[in-house]
Coordinates of C-alpha atoms in Angstrom, one line a residue:
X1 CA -13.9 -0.4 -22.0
X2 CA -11.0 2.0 -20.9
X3 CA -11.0 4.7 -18.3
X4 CA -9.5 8.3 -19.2
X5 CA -7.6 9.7 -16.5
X6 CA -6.9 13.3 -17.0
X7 CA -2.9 13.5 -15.8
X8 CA -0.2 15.9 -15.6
X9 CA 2.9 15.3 -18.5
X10 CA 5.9 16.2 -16.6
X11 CA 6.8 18.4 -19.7
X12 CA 3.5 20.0 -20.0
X13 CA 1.1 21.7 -18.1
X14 CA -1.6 20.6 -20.0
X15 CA -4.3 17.6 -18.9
X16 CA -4.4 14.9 -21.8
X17 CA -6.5 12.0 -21.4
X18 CA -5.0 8.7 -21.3
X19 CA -6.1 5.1 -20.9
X20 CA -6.4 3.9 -17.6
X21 CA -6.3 0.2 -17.4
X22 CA -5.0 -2.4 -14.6
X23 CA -1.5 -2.8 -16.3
X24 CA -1.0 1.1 -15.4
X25 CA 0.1 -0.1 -12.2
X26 CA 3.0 -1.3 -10.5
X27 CA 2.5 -3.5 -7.9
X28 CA 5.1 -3.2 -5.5
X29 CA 5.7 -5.5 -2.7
X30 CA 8.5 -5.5 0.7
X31 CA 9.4 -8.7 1.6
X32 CA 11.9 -10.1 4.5
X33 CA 11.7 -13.8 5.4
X34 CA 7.8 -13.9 3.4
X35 CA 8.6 -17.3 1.3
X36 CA 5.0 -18.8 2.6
X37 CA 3.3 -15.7 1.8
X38 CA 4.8 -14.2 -1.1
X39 CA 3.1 -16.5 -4.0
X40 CA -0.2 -15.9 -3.0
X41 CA 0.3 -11.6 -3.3
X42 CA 1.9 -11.8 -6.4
X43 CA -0.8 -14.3 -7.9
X44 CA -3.4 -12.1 -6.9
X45 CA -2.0 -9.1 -8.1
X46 CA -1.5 -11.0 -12.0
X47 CA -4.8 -12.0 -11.0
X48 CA -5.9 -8.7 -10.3
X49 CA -4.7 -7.4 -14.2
X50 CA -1.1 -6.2 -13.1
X51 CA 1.8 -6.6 -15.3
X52 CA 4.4 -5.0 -13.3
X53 CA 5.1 -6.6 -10.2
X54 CA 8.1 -5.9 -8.6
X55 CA 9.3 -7.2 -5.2
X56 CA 11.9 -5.8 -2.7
X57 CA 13.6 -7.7 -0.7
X58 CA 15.3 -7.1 2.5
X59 CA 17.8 -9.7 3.1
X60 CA 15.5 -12.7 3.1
X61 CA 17.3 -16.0 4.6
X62 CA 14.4 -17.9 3.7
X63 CA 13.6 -18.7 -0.3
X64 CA 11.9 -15.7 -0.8
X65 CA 13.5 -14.5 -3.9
X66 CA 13.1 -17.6 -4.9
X67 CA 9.7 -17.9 -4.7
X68 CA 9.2 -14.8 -5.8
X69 CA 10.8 -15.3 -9.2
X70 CA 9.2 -18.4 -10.0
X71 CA 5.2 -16.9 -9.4
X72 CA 5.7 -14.2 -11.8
X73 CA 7.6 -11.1 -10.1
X74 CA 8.9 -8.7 -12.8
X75 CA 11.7 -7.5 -11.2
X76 CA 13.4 -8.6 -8.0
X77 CA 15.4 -5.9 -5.9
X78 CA 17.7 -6.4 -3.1
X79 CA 17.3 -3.3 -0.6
X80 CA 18.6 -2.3 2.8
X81 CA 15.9 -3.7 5.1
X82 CA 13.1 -1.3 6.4
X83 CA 9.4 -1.2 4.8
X84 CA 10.0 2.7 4.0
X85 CA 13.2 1.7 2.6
X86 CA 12.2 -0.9 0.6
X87 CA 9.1 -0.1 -1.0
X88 CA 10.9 3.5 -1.9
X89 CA 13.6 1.3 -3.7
X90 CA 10.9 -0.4 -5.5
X91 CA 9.2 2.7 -6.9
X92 CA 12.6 4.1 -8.2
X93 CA 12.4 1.0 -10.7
X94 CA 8.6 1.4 -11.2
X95 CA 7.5 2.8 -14.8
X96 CA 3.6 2.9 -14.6
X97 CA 1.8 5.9 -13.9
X98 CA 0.1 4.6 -10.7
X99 CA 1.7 2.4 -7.7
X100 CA 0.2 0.4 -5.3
X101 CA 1.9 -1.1 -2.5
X102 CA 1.1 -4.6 -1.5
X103 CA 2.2 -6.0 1.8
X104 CA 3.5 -9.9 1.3
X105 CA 0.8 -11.0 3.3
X106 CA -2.1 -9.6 1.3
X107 CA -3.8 -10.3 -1.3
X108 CA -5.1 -8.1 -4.0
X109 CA -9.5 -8.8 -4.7
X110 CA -10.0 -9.8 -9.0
X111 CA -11.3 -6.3 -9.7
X112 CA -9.3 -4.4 -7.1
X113 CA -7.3 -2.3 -9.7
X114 CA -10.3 -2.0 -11.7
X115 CA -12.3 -0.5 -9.1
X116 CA -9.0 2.0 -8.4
X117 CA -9.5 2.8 -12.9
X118 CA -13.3 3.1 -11.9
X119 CA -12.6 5.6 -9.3
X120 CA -10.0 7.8 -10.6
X121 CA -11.6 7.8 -14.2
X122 CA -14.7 9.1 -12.7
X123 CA -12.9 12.2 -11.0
X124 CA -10.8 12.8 -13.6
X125 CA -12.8 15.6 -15.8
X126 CA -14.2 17.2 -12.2
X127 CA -12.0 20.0 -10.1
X128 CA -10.6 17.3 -7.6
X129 CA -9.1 14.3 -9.2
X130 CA -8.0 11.4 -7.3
X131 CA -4.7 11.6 -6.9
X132 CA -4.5 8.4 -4.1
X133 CA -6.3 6.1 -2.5
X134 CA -6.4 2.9 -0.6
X135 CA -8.5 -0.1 -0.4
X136 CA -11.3 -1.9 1.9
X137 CA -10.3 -4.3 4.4
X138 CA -11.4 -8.1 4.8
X139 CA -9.3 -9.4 7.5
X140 CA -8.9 -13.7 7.6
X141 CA -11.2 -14.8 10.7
X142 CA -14.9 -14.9 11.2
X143 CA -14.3 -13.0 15.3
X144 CA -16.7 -9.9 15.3
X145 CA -13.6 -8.3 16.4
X146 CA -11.9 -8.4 13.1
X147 CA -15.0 -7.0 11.3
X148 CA -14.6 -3.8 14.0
X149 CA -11.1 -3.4 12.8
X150 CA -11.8 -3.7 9.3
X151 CA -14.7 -0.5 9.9
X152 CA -12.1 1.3 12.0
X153 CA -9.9 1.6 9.5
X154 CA -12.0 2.5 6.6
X155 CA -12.9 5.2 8.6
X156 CA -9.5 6.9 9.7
X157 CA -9.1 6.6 5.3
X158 CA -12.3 8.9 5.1
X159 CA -12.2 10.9 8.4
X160 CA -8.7 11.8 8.8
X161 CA -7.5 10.9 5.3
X162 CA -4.5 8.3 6.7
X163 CA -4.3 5.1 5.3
X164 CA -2.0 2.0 7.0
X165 CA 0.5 0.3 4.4
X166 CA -2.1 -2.7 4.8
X167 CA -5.0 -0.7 3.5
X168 CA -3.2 -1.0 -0.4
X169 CA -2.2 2.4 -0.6
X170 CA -1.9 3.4 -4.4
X171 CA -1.0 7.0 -5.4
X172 CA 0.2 8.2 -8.7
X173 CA 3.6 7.6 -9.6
X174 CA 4.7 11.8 -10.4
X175 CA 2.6 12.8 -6.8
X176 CA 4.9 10.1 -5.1
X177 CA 8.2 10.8 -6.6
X178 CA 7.5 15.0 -5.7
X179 CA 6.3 14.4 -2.5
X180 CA 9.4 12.7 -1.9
X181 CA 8.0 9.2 -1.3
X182 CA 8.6 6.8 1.9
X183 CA 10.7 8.9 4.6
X184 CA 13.5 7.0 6.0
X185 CA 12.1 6.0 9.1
X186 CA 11.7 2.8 10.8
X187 CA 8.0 3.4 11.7
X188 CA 4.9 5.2 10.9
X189 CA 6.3 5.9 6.8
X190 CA 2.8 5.1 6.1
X191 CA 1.0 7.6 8.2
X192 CA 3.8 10.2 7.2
X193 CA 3.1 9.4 3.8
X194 CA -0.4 9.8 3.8
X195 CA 0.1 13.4 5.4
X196 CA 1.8 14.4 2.5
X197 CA -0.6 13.3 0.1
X198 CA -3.5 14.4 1.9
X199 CA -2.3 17.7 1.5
X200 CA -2.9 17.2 -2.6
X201 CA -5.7 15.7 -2.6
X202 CA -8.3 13.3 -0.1
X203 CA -7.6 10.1 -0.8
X204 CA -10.2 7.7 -2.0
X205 CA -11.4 4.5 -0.2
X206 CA -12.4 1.6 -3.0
X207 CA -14.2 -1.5 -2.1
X208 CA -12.0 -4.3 -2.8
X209 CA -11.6 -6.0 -0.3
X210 CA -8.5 -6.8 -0.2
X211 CA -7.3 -9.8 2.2
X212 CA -5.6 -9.4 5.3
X213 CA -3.5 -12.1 6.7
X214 CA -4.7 -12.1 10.9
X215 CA -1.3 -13.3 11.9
X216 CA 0.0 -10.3 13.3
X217 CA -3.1 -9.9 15.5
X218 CA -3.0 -13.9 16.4
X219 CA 0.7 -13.2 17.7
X220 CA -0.7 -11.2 20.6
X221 CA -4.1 -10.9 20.8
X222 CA -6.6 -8.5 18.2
X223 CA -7.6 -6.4 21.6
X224 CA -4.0 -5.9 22.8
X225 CA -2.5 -5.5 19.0
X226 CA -5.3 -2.6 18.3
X227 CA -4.6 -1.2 21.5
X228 CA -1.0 -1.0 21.3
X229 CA -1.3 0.2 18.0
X230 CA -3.6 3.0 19.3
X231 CA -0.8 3.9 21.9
X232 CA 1.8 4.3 19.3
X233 CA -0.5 6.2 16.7
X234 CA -0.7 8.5 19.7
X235 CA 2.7 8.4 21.0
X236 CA 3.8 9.6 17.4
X237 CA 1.2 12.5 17.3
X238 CA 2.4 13.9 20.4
X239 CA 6.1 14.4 18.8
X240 CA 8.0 10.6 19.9
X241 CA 10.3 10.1 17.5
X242 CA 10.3 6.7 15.3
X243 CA 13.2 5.5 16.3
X244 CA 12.0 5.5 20.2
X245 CA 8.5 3.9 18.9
X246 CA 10.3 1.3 16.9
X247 CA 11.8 0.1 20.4
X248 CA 8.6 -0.2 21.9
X249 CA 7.1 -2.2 18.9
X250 CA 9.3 -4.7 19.1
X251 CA 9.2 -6.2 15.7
X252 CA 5.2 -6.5 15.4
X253 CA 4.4 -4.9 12.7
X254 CA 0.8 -2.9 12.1

């Protein structure tokens, strides 16, 4: 059975009701170097009911595009490295209604778009309509540290209405494009995105789960990963610049 979605023509000011379906989404994905990874995210997102997957690479030297291509990618793009970057040069080729972007090392759950259709149908007709959301966590290891994390972050989604780019953030293609999408900057797009959107509406948090790779908390630790993640979340509220905070991160990603 179909959702109806009440959305805004561009043209018209008038809500119509469309159908609201997995394949109104497009699933786009950064990649750089991500050749072991990238099979398994687009798999899940076919998996998951998506027809448009797009991936956008940043100068792999590995076989990513490759790879890519040959698990069912719709379109490959070549961009200037950067996530921000990247996944804004992805949704300028995007022609669904809704996006959702899917980081190479995550996985999409079965009924993870359906639950987004669920959600946004169900607020469409009421004062507030979803207009973005992101998804429950399940990170890869059974450490009880993992499954504080995971509640952690569900919470900043619901308390402070930020969602991480590992959180699935999907967000209506129109809201995206005239919020002005990704800025240009080499960390934090995804809590500067969020702040935008939050402004048009609270986002919503679905179920999922969707998977999470732990290799980025193996590479240093889950305690000192969180906590330096914490200190740059904090740096960055208090007015450091990106730039300066992409120094300190030293190429380990949140």
């Amino acid at each position: 059975m179909f959702n109806l979605q009440f959305a805004i023509s561009p043209s018209s000011p008038h809500s119509v009701p469309v159908p609201l379906t997995p394949a109104s989404f497009s699933i786009i994905i950064p990649t750089l170097d991500e050749a072991a990874t990238i099979a398994a995210a687009i798999r899940s997102a076919i998996d998951a009911g998506a027809h448009e997957i797009i991936v956008t690479d940043g100068g792999s030297r590995d076989e990513t595009i490759a790879v890519a291509t040959r698990a069912g990618a719709s379109k490959v793009v070549r961009s200037l490295p950067g996530r921000g970057t990247q996944q804004n040069a992805g949704a300028a080729v995007a022609t669904r209604d809704w996006m959702l972007f899917l980081h190479a090392d995550n996985r999409l759950h079965p009924d993870g778009l359906k639950q987004a259709c669920d959600a946004i149908g169900g607020s469409a007709a009421g004062d507030h309509p979803i207009l973005w959301g992101a998804m429950r966590q399940r990170i890869e290891s059974p450490e009880w540290i993992f499954r504080a994390i995971e509640g952690g972050n569900a919470a900043r989604v619901r308390v402070r209405g930020i969602a991480f780019g590992d959180q699935g953030i999907f967000v209506r293609s129109d809201v995206f494009r005239r919020e002005g999408g990704f800025p240009d900057i080499p960390l934090m797009e995804d809590i500067e995105l969020s702040r935008k959107l939050r402004r048009q509406s609270r986002p919503v948090l679905i179920p999922g789960p969707l998977t999470i790779s732990p290799r980025r908390w193996r590479s240093r630790g889950p305690i000192r990963q969180t906590l330096q993640n914490w200190r740059l979340q904090i740096a960055h509220a208090t007015g450091t610049s990106p730039a300066k905070l992409a120094r300190r991160y030293q190429n380990h990603p949140h």
